[in-house]
Short mmCIF file of C-alpha atoms in Angstrom, two decimals:
data_model
loop_
_atom_site.label_atom_id
_atom_site.label_comp_id
_atom_site.label_asym_id
_atom_site.label_seq_id
_atom_site.Cartn_x
_atom_site.Cartn_y
_atom_site.Cartn_z
CA MET W 7 -45.48 31.89 1.85
CA LYS W 8 -48.09 31.91 -0.69
CA GLY W 9 -46.31 34.38 -2.83
CA PHE W 10 -43.11 32.01 -2.77
CA TRP W 11 -44.98 28.88 -3.90
CA HIS W 12 -46.27 31.00 -6.68
CA ASP W 13 -42.91 32.42 -7.31
CA ALA W 14 -41.40 28.74 -7.05
CA ALA W 15 -43.89 27.21 -9.67
CA GLU W 16 -42.77 30.13 -12.11
CA PHE W 17 -39.06 30.04 -11.54
CA PHE W 18 -38.30 26.29 -11.11
CA PRO W 19 -38.11 25.43 -14.68
CA ILE W 20 -35.20 28.32 -15.71
CA LEU W 21 -33.42 27.21 -12.38
CA MET W 22 -33.41 23.58 -13.38
CA SER W 23 -31.42 24.70 -16.54
CA GLY W 24 -29.03 26.16 -14.05
CA VAL W 25 -28.72 23.02 -12.15
CA ALA W 26 -28.21 20.94 -15.33
CA LEU W 27 -24.95 23.47 -15.90
CA THR W 28 -24.07 22.93 -12.29
CA ILE W 29 -23.78 19.05 -12.20
CA VAL W 30 -22.07 19.09 -15.71
CA VAL W 31 -19.63 21.41 -14.22
CA THR W 32 -19.49 19.50 -10.77
CA ILE W 33 -19.04 16.10 -12.35
CA GLY W 34 -16.32 17.38 -15.17
CA SER W 35 -14.07 19.35 -13.01
CA LEU W 36 -14.51 16.08 -10.22
CA LEU W 37 -13.42 13.67 -12.78
CA LEU W 38 -10.68 16.05 -13.87
CA SER W 39 -9.31 16.88 -10.35
CA THR W 40 -9.28 13.10 -9.64
CA VAL W 41 -7.17 12.24 -12.69
CA LEU W 42 -4.65 15.38 -11.94
CA GLY W 43 -4.73 14.55 -8.20
CA LEU W 44 -3.82 11.06 -8.88
CA ILE W 45 -1.09 11.71 -11.39
CA TRP W 46 0.44 14.74 -8.76
CA ALA W 47 0.16 11.77 -6.07
CA MET W 48 1.58 9.35 -7.94
CA MET W 49 4.54 11.28 -8.68
CA ARG W 50 4.86 12.51 -5.29
CA VAL W 51 5.58 8.80 -3.86
CA SER W 52 7.14 7.68 -7.02
CA GLY W 53 10.45 7.82 -5.08
CA ILE W 54 11.99 9.86 -8.13
CA LYS W 55 13.40 13.32 -6.65
CA ALA W 56 12.63 15.45 -9.62
CA LEU W 57 9.28 13.91 -10.09
CA SER W 58 8.11 14.66 -6.67
CA MET W 59 9.74 17.97 -6.25
CA LEU W 60 8.01 19.01 -9.35
CA SER W 61 4.70 17.35 -8.21
CA ALA W 62 5.04 19.51 -4.74
CA SER W 63 5.90 22.77 -6.23
CA LEU W 64 3.14 22.42 -8.64
CA ILE W 65 0.70 21.79 -5.62
CA ASN W 66 1.82 24.60 -3.81
CA VAL W 67 1.48 26.98 -6.70
CA ILE W 68 -2.10 25.90 -7.24
CA ARG W 69 -3.13 26.05 -3.86
CA GLY W 70 -1.65 29.72 -3.62
CA ILE W 71 -3.97 31.10 -6.18
CA PRO W 72 -7.70 31.56 -5.48
CA ILE W 73 -10.24 29.45 -7.72
CA ILE W 74 -11.91 32.61 -9.07
CA VAL W 75 -8.38 34.09 -10.24
CA LEU W 76 -7.58 30.79 -11.81
CA LEU W 77 -11.12 31.06 -13.82
CA PHE W 78 -10.55 34.68 -14.77
CA TYR W 79 -7.09 33.62 -16.00
CA LEU W 80 -8.28 30.78 -18.18
CA TYR W 81 -11.10 32.45 -19.40
CA PHE W 82 -9.64 36.24 -20.21
CA VAL W 83 -6.11 35.74 -20.49
CA MET W 84 -5.30 32.64 -22.23
CA PRO W 85 -7.42 33.83 -25.55
CA ASP W 86 -4.45 36.60 -25.57
CA LEU W 87 -2.18 33.62 -25.84
CA GLY W 88 -4.06 31.97 -28.46
CA VAL W 89 -6.17 29.62 -26.39
CA THR W 90 -9.72 30.19 -26.73
CA LEU W 91 -11.77 28.18 -24.01
CA SER W 92 -15.84 28.25 -23.77
CA ALA W 93 -16.85 29.68 -20.42
CA LEU W 94 -17.85 25.96 -19.47
CA GLN W 95 -14.41 24.57 -20.70
CA ALA W 96 -12.71 27.29 -18.75
CA ALA W 97 -14.84 26.21 -15.69
CA ILE W 98 -14.37 22.73 -15.80
CA LEU W 99 -10.78 23.31 -16.31
CA GLY W 100 -10.13 25.75 -13.82
CA LEU W 101 -11.82 24.08 -11.08
CA GLY W 102 -10.43 20.91 -11.68
CA ILE W 103 -6.78 22.33 -11.56
CA ALA W 104 -7.33 23.91 -8.08
CA TYR W 105 -9.27 20.89 -6.75
CA SER W 106 -6.30 18.80 -8.19
CA ALA W 107 -4.18 19.99 -5.34
CA TYR W 108 -6.70 18.95 -2.40
CA GLN W 109 -6.83 15.80 -4.06
CA ALA W 110 -3.52 15.10 -4.62
CA GLU W 111 -2.73 15.59 -1.05
CA ASN W 112 -5.69 13.46 0.07
CA PHE W 113 -4.63 10.79 -2.25
CA ARG W 114 -0.87 10.99 -0.89
CA ALA W 115 -2.15 10.31 2.61
CA GLY W 116 -4.24 7.79 1.98
CA ILE W 117 -1.26 5.76 0.11
CA GLU W 118 1.46 6.67 3.00
CA ALA W 119 -1.19 5.25 5.09
CA ILE W 120 -0.74 1.75 3.69
CA ASP W 121 1.62 -0.39 5.87
CA LYS W 122 5.01 -0.88 5.12
CA GLY W 123 4.81 -4.79 5.35
CA GLN W 124 2.20 -4.68 2.40
CA ILE W 125 4.90 -3.30 -0.13
CA GLU W 126 7.65 -5.41 1.12
CA ALA W 127 5.39 -8.49 0.59
CA ALA W 128 4.46 -7.49 -2.70
CA GLN W 129 8.14 -6.95 -3.58
CA SER W 130 9.01 -10.23 -2.09
CA ILE W 131 6.78 -11.98 -4.65
CA GLY W 132 8.79 -9.89 -7.38
CA MET W 133 6.03 -7.24 -7.70
CA GLY W 134 7.60 -4.12 -9.53
CA TRP W 135 6.44 -0.45 -8.48
CA TRP W 136 3.62 -0.22 -10.51
CA LEU W 137 2.06 -3.48 -10.11
CA THR W 138 2.51 -2.94 -6.18
CA MET W 139 0.63 0.28 -6.59
CA ARG W 140 -2.16 -1.22 -8.75
CA ARG W 141 -2.42 -4.59 -7.11
CA VAL W 142 -1.81 -3.76 -3.34
CA VAL W 143 -1.52 -0.15 -2.52
CA LEU W 144 -4.12 1.49 -4.13
CA PRO W 145 -6.96 -0.97 -3.39
CA GLN W 146 -6.38 -0.35 0.20
CA ALA W 147 -5.90 3.31 0.06
CA VAL W 148 -9.18 3.68 -1.72
CA ARG W 149 -11.07 2.75 1.63
CA ILE W 150 -8.96 5.45 3.66
CA VAL W 151 -9.47 8.16 0.71
CA LEU W 152 -12.97 7.79 0.11
CA PRO W 153 -14.46 9.89 3.10
CA PRO W 154 -12.56 12.83 2.44
CA TYR W 155 -13.32 12.34 -1.27
CA GLY W 156 -16.69 12.71 -0.53
CA ASN W 157 -16.23 16.05 1.10
CA VAL W 158 -14.32 16.95 -1.65
CA MET W 159 -17.55 16.48 -3.71
CA ILE W 160 -19.83 18.29 -1.49
CA MET W 161 -17.30 21.23 -1.75
CA MET W 162 -16.91 21.25 -5.40
CA LEU W 163 -20.64 20.92 -5.64
CA LYS W 164 -20.90 24.53 -3.87
CA ASP W 165 -17.90 26.27 -5.50
CA SER W 166 -19.07 25.21 -9.02
CA SER W 167 -21.21 28.49 -8.33
CA GLN W 168 -17.90 30.31 -8.81
CA ALA W 169 -18.38 29.63 -12.45
CA SER W 170 -20.94 31.96 -12.59
CA THR W 171 -18.12 34.83 -12.54
CA ILE W 172 -17.09 33.77 -15.98
CA THR W 173 -20.60 33.60 -17.39
CA VAL W 174 -21.40 30.08 -17.06
CA ALA W 175 -25.23 30.01 -16.54
CA GLU W 176 -25.44 27.44 -13.65
CA LEU W 177 -27.64 27.82 -10.96
CA ALA W 178 -26.15 30.57 -8.85
CA LEU W 179 -25.96 33.03 -11.97
CA GLN W 180 -29.43 31.70 -13.15
CA GLY W 181 -30.70 32.78 -9.71
CA LYS W 182 -29.00 36.35 -9.67
CA LEU W 183 -30.27 36.87 -13.33
CA ILE W 184 -33.91 36.11 -12.08
CA ALA W 185 -33.48 38.17 -8.89
CA SER W 186 -32.22 41.04 -10.77
CA SER W 187 -34.87 41.22 -13.41
CA THR W 188 -37.68 40.43 -11.03
CA PHE W 189 -36.66 42.15 -7.75
CA LYS W 190 -37.99 38.95 -5.95
CA ASN W 191 -34.67 38.34 -4.00
CA THR W 192 -36.32 36.40 -1.29
CA SER W 193 -38.08 33.64 -3.30
CA VAL W 194 -35.24 33.20 -5.85
CA PHE W 195 -32.43 32.89 -3.37
CA THR W 196 -34.29 30.93 -1.06
CA LEU W 197 -35.07 28.29 -4.05
CA VAL W 198 -31.61 28.63 -5.14
CA ALA W 199 -30.22 27.71 -1.63
CA LEU W 200 -32.49 24.74 -1.17
CA MET W 201 -31.69 23.60 -4.51
CA TYR W 202 -28.07 23.32 -3.53
CA LEU W 203 -28.95 21.54 -0.39
CA THR W 204 -31.09 18.95 -2.13
CA MET W 205 -28.33 18.22 -4.34
CA SER W 206 -25.88 18.05 -1.16
CA ILE W 207 -28.02 15.80 0.93
CA PRO W 208 -27.10 12.64 -1.00
CA LEU W 209 -23.72 13.28 -1.10
CA ILE W 210 -23.50 13.96 2.49
CA LEU W 211 -25.44 10.77 3.19
CA LEU W 212 -22.82 9.04 0.71
CA VAL W 213 -19.83 10.54 2.72
CA ARG W 214 -21.31 8.81 5.98
CA HIS W 215 -21.80 5.39 4.48
CA PHE W 216 -18.07 5.55 3.43
CA GLU W 217 -16.99 6.64 6.63
CA LYS W 218 -19.08 4.04 8.33
CA ARG W 219 -17.62 1.61 5.86
CA ALA W 220 -13.85 2.78 6.48
CA GLY W 221 -14.53 2.55 10.30
CA LYS W 222 -15.67 -1.19 9.94
CA LYS W 223 -12.02 -2.42 9.38
CA MET N 7 22.78 -21.58 -4.06
CA ILE N 8 22.85 -18.46 -1.73
CA ASP N 9 26.45 -16.82 -1.24
CA LEU N 10 27.08 -14.08 1.12
CA ASN N 11 30.61 -12.63 0.61
CA ASP N 12 31.98 -9.81 3.33
CA VAL N 13 28.51 -8.32 3.12
CA HIS N 14 28.43 -4.69 4.87
CA LYS N 15 25.67 -2.84 5.77
CA SER N 16 24.98 0.33 7.48
CA PHE N 17 21.95 2.53 8.76
CA GLY N 18 23.27 6.02 9.11
CA GLU N 19 26.18 5.86 11.37
CA ASN N 20 25.21 2.52 12.91
CA GLU N 21 27.10 -0.39 11.13
CA VAL N 22 24.51 -3.48 11.53
CA LEU N 23 26.74 -6.15 9.27
CA LYS N 24 30.39 -5.93 9.59
CA GLY N 25 31.51 -8.33 6.93
CA ILE N 26 28.96 -11.36 7.03
CA THR N 27 30.26 -14.29 4.64
CA ALA N 28 27.99 -17.36 4.53
CA ARG N 29 27.13 -20.07 2.18
CA VAL N 30 23.46 -21.68 2.15
CA GLU N 31 23.65 -25.13 -0.17
CA LYS N 32 20.77 -26.49 -1.65
CA GLY N 33 17.99 -28.34 0.63
CA GLU N 34 19.79 -26.96 3.87
CA VAL N 35 18.17 -25.58 6.56
CA VAL N 36 20.05 -22.92 8.30
CA CYS N 37 18.83 -21.12 11.48
CA ILE N 38 20.14 -17.55 12.52
CA VAL N 39 20.11 -16.94 16.17
CA GLY N 40 21.48 -14.06 18.19
CA PRO N 41 20.32 -10.92 20.41
CA SER N 42 17.79 -8.39 18.63
CA GLY N 43 19.44 -5.67 16.86
CA SER N 44 22.40 -7.99 15.78
CA GLY N 45 21.56 -8.00 12.01
CA LYS N 46 19.76 -11.22 11.77
CA SER N 47 16.66 -9.54 9.87
CA THR N 48 18.69 -7.50 7.91
CA ILE N 49 21.02 -10.13 6.22
CA LEU N 50 17.49 -12.05 5.29
CA ARG N 51 16.22 -8.69 3.81
CA CYS N 52 19.46 -8.09 1.83
CA ILE N 53 19.19 -11.41 0.45
CA ASN N 54 15.99 -10.92 -1.51
CA GLY N 55 16.87 -7.16 -2.03
CA LEU N 56 14.44 -5.33 0.41
CA GLU N 57 17.38 -3.62 1.46
CA SER N 58 20.44 -2.99 -0.21
CA TYR N 59 24.00 -3.43 1.14
CA ASP N 60 27.19 -1.24 1.01
CA ARG N 61 29.99 -3.54 0.47
CA GLY N 62 30.93 -7.29 -0.45
CA GLU N 63 28.45 -9.35 -2.69
CA ILE N 64 25.46 -11.72 -2.48
CA ASN N 65 24.56 -14.16 -5.23
CA VAL N 66 21.69 -16.55 -5.46
CA GLU N 67 22.04 -19.48 -7.68
CA GLY N 68 24.90 -17.78 -9.44
CA LEU N 69 22.83 -14.27 -9.69
CA LYS N 70 23.85 -11.05 -8.03
CA VAL N 71 21.52 -9.48 -5.92
CA ASP N 72 20.95 -5.79 -6.38
CA ARG N 73 18.03 -4.03 -5.78
CA ASP N 74 18.16 -1.62 -8.19
CA ALA N 75 18.67 -3.70 -10.90
CA ALA N 76 15.63 -5.40 -13.34
CA SER N 77 17.17 -9.02 -12.23
CA ILE N 78 16.13 -8.30 -8.72
CA VAL N 79 12.36 -9.67 -10.01
CA LYS N 80 14.26 -13.26 -10.94
CA VAL N 81 15.98 -13.36 -7.48
CA ARG N 82 12.38 -12.44 -5.42
CA THR N 83 10.62 -15.21 -7.68
CA GLN N 84 13.15 -17.76 -6.45
CA VAL N 85 13.64 -16.85 -3.03
CA SER N 86 10.38 -16.22 -1.19
CA MET N 87 9.97 -14.48 2.08
CA VAL N 88 7.79 -15.20 5.24
CA PHE N 89 7.70 -12.20 7.52
CA GLN N 90 7.03 -11.76 11.16
CA ARG N 91 3.82 -10.01 10.79
CA PHE N 92 2.52 -12.11 7.83
CA ASN N 93 1.98 -8.85 5.90
CA LEU N 94 -1.09 -10.75 3.83
CA PHE N 95 -3.07 -8.68 1.57
CA PRO N 96 -6.11 -7.72 3.72
CA HIS N 97 -8.17 -7.02 0.77
CA ARG N 98 -7.93 -10.06 -0.98
CA THR N 99 -9.11 -13.73 0.15
CA VAL N 100 -6.78 -16.31 1.64
CA LEU N 101 -6.72 -18.03 -1.85
CA GLU N 102 -6.18 -14.97 -3.69
CA ASN N 103 -3.25 -14.09 -1.45
CA VAL N 104 -1.74 -17.25 -2.49
CA VAL N 105 -2.19 -17.25 -5.98
CA GLU N 106 -1.14 -13.43 -6.46
CA GLY N 107 2.30 -13.98 -7.52
CA PRO N 108 2.27 -17.04 -9.76
CA LEU N 109 -0.94 -14.93 -11.70
CA TYR N 110 0.23 -11.55 -11.83
CA VAL N 111 4.32 -11.63 -11.42
CA LYS N 112 4.99 -14.92 -13.18
CA LYS N 113 1.75 -15.09 -15.34
CA GLU N 114 1.02 -18.58 -15.08
CA ALA N 115 -2.37 -19.87 -16.46
CA ARG N 116 -5.35 -19.09 -14.01
CA ALA N 117 -6.69 -22.86 -13.65
CA GLN N 118 -3.74 -24.17 -13.07
CA VAL N 119 -2.77 -21.77 -10.64
CA LEU N 120 -5.93 -21.65 -8.36
CA GLU N 121 -5.66 -25.79 -8.23
CA ARG N 122 -1.98 -25.48 -6.98
CA GLY N 123 -3.15 -22.47 -4.43
CA ARG N 124 -6.06 -24.75 -3.11
CA ALA N 125 -3.45 -27.84 -2.60
CA LEU N 126 -1.26 -25.38 -0.97
CA LEU N 127 -3.93 -24.38 1.47
CA ALA N 128 -4.64 -28.04 2.18
CA GLN N 129 -0.91 -28.81 2.52
CA VAL N 130 -1.03 -26.18 5.50
CA GLY N 131 -4.46 -27.17 6.93
CA LEU N 132 -6.35 -24.43 5.86
CA ALA N 133 -8.31 -25.74 2.90
CA GLU N 134 -11.50 -24.43 4.24
CA LYS N 135 -10.45 -21.02 4.78
CA ALA N 136 -9.56 -20.50 1.01
CA GLU N 137 -12.59 -17.72 0.61
CA ALA N 138 -12.01 -16.40 4.04
CA HIS N 139 -10.16 -12.81 4.44
CA PRO N 140 -6.77 -12.64 6.42
CA PRO N 141 -8.32 -10.23 9.38
CA GLU N 142 -10.85 -13.25 10.02
CA LEU N 143 -7.82 -15.65 10.68
CA SER N 144 -5.99 -16.50 13.88
CA GLY N 145 -2.19 -15.19 13.77
CA GLY N 146 -0.91 -18.67 13.47
CA GLN N 147 -3.44 -19.23 10.46
CA GLN N 148 -2.30 -16.19 8.75
CA GLN N 149 1.26 -17.40 9.28
CA ARG N 150 0.33 -20.45 7.41
CA VAL N 151 -1.42 -18.59 4.85
CA ALA N 152 1.84 -16.82 4.12
CA ILE N 153 3.70 -19.87 4.07
CA ALA N 154 1.55 -21.06 1.49
CA ARG N 155 1.68 -17.70 -0.65
CA ALA N 156 5.44 -18.34 -0.62
CA LEU N 157 5.47 -21.61 -1.72
CA ALA N 158 2.83 -20.88 -4.73
CA MET N 159 5.86 -18.81 -6.16
CA GLN N 160 7.55 -22.46 -6.54
CA PRO N 161 10.69 -20.97 -4.98
CA LYS N 162 14.06 -22.63 -4.59
CA ALA N 163 14.49 -21.36 -1.11
CA ILE N 164 12.40 -19.43 1.54
CA LEU N 165 13.59 -16.87 4.04
CA PHE N 166 11.66 -16.89 7.36
CA ASP N 167 12.15 -13.74 9.35
CA GLU N 168 11.01 -14.56 12.87
CA PRO N 169 8.07 -16.36 11.68
CA THR N 170 6.51 -17.05 15.37
CA SER N 171 7.58 -14.19 17.33
CA ALA N 172 4.12 -12.27 16.76
CA LEU N 173 2.19 -15.32 17.64
CA ASP N 174 0.20 -16.15 20.64
CA PRO N 175 2.55 -19.09 22.34
CA GLU N 176 -0.09 -21.78 21.85
CA LEU N 177 -0.37 -20.98 18.21
CA VAL N 178 3.24 -21.52 17.60
CA GLY N 179 3.46 -25.04 17.05
CA ASP N 180 1.01 -25.44 14.36
CA VAL N 181 3.77 -22.84 12.18
CA LEU N 182 6.78 -24.57 13.35
CA GLY N 183 4.92 -28.00 12.31
CA VAL N 184 4.40 -26.66 8.83
CA MET N 185 7.92 -25.52 8.51
CA ARG N 186 9.17 -28.93 9.77
CA LYS N 187 7.37 -30.76 7.00
CA LEU N 188 8.81 -28.30 4.40
CA ALA N 189 12.48 -28.93 5.64
CA ASP N 190 11.70 -32.79 5.62
CA ASP N 191 10.49 -32.21 2.09
CA GLY N 192 13.96 -31.02 1.18
CA MET N 193 13.20 -27.17 0.87
CA THR N 194 16.10 -24.94 1.39
CA MET N 195 15.53 -22.51 4.29
CA VAL N 196 17.30 -19.79 6.05
CA VAL N 197 15.46 -19.05 9.23
CA VAL N 198 15.83 -16.38 11.65
CA THR N 199 14.28 -17.28 15.15
CA HIS N 200 14.23 -17.59 18.84
CA GLU N 201 12.83 -21.12 18.77
CA MET N 202 15.83 -22.93 20.15
CA GLY N 203 14.17 -26.37 20.18
CA PHE N 204 13.17 -25.65 16.49
CA ALA N 205 16.84 -24.81 15.21
CA ARG N 206 18.08 -27.94 17.35
CA ASP N 207 15.80 -30.33 15.95
CA VAL N 208 15.47 -29.16 12.34
CA ALA N 209 18.24 -27.14 11.34
CA ASP N 210 21.32 -28.41 9.54
CA ARG N 211 23.29 -25.66 10.67
CA VAL N 212 22.88 -22.52 13.03
CA LEU N 213 24.62 -19.28 12.49
CA PHE N 214 25.23 -17.24 15.92
CA ILE N 215 25.08 -13.53 15.28
CA ASP N 216 26.18 -10.77 17.39
CA GLY N 217 27.21 -7.21 16.63
CA GLY N 218 26.79 -7.54 12.94
CA VAL N 219 29.37 -10.83 12.66
CA ILE N 220 29.02 -14.21 12.70
CA VAL N 221 30.64 -14.94 15.95
CA GLU N 222 30.13 -18.74 15.88
CA GLN N 223 28.51 -21.43 13.31
CA GLY N 224 27.98 -25.00 13.23
CA PRO N 225 26.12 -28.10 13.05
CA ALA N 226 22.65 -26.97 14.79
CA ARG N 227 22.81 -29.62 17.93
CA ALA N 228 26.56 -29.02 18.40
CA LEU N 229 26.54 -25.36 18.64
CA LEU N 230 23.17 -25.18 20.79
CA ASN N 231 24.15 -27.88 23.36
CA GLN N 232 27.94 -26.80 23.24
CA PRO N 233 28.78 -23.52 22.45
CA GLN N 234 32.19 -22.57 22.37
CA HIS N 235 32.17 -18.96 22.39
CA PRO N 236 31.60 -17.41 25.56
CA ARG N 237 29.25 -14.51 23.56
CA THR N 238 27.28 -17.62 22.40
CA GLN N 239 27.25 -19.29 25.86
CA ASP N 240 25.89 -16.41 27.42
CA PHE N 241 22.99 -15.69 25.12
CA LEU N 242 21.86 -19.54 25.17
CA ARG N 243 21.94 -19.35 28.70
CA ARG N 244 19.80 -16.13 28.56
CA VAL N 245 17.46 -17.47 25.94
CA LEU N 246 17.07 -21.50 27.72
CA HIS N 247 16.86 -20.03 31.32
CA PRO N 248 15.18 -16.51 31.40
CA LEU N 249 14.84 -16.75 35.01
#
């Protein structure tokens, strides 16, 4: 145990630089997946057949490809097509795209849960599609969507470790590097696990808060 | 001001409107009565384009109702609707519900709209509920807010789709009272209702609809007191003397 604390003090600063990258990857891909997911969901519920079918196929393609393969594709294949991305850019793009499919399905479920009467009331005072979405449907859908959205945040935090496979030196990769050079596997990976857990706990509490609030109404 | 000419409408195989021709004049109160499933609500929903129709034509103030045309917004700002289940926006306050259309659809000046909104809430007896949220109100109060929301659009006519059917019996009176006042003030109203007392006292004209056609129509008192058609007689007997 004493050894652990000693190792922890030694490795903590290096691992913290990994934490910083983990946070950057998580927030970046969270924002990207939210925007893309919203676009897919809006296309899905637009009532325009071509858009809704395009979105449905996109979602299925994205869902059918493992995140790690998507990352390899962006980082190793895109340069052959003339698009060179940094490891960090590829990681954010890949995770963002991969998660946009889940976000889209989540948003769509939230939108479709809104009572049809709400939409009719909006139409009856002359609102068009976009105004109905913005003023009536989306503000109500947010409540429904927030708890699963929080879960996506937690999954994303953990899946950001997949960025290590394309050389992004985030927490998991930093841990692996230290472990392989010092052979202190137990100390290092225990520390890495604790650091992920520490970051997850606020998110877990946030989800609980969302769930309570959604349950109230 | 509202003209229906040989309107047909089917849901799949089921033809719910089989040629409805009717006219509502300015300032007139018309009640539509009839058994459930007879197409009463569908008529209202076709008038403001919530539902499309297959054949015939509907005109509002000379404007053809076509739910896929841009002009439908103009129709809807002229003809408001009050729903059976109120359909207030639960995430906005009572006052915000009332001013939503004038502010965001008609883009009127904020201060002016807010003042009008408060005046309308006072008119329906809910001035003190302006900052409450709809789920905190009783059904009767919610429906009166819905009427204020419809009025805030400064419409030329209001469509009421069974406005008291979802209310507890003791709350029906408040809503009917507000509607009666509107009628007295000269508002053009088309009301789908099962409240025969209201139809008899307030309506100028009653249409009896069954099976997607107008079976009988006429001045409210005459039609409800001395129905001519056997189906009207049968319907009224059942509604007025259910036991």
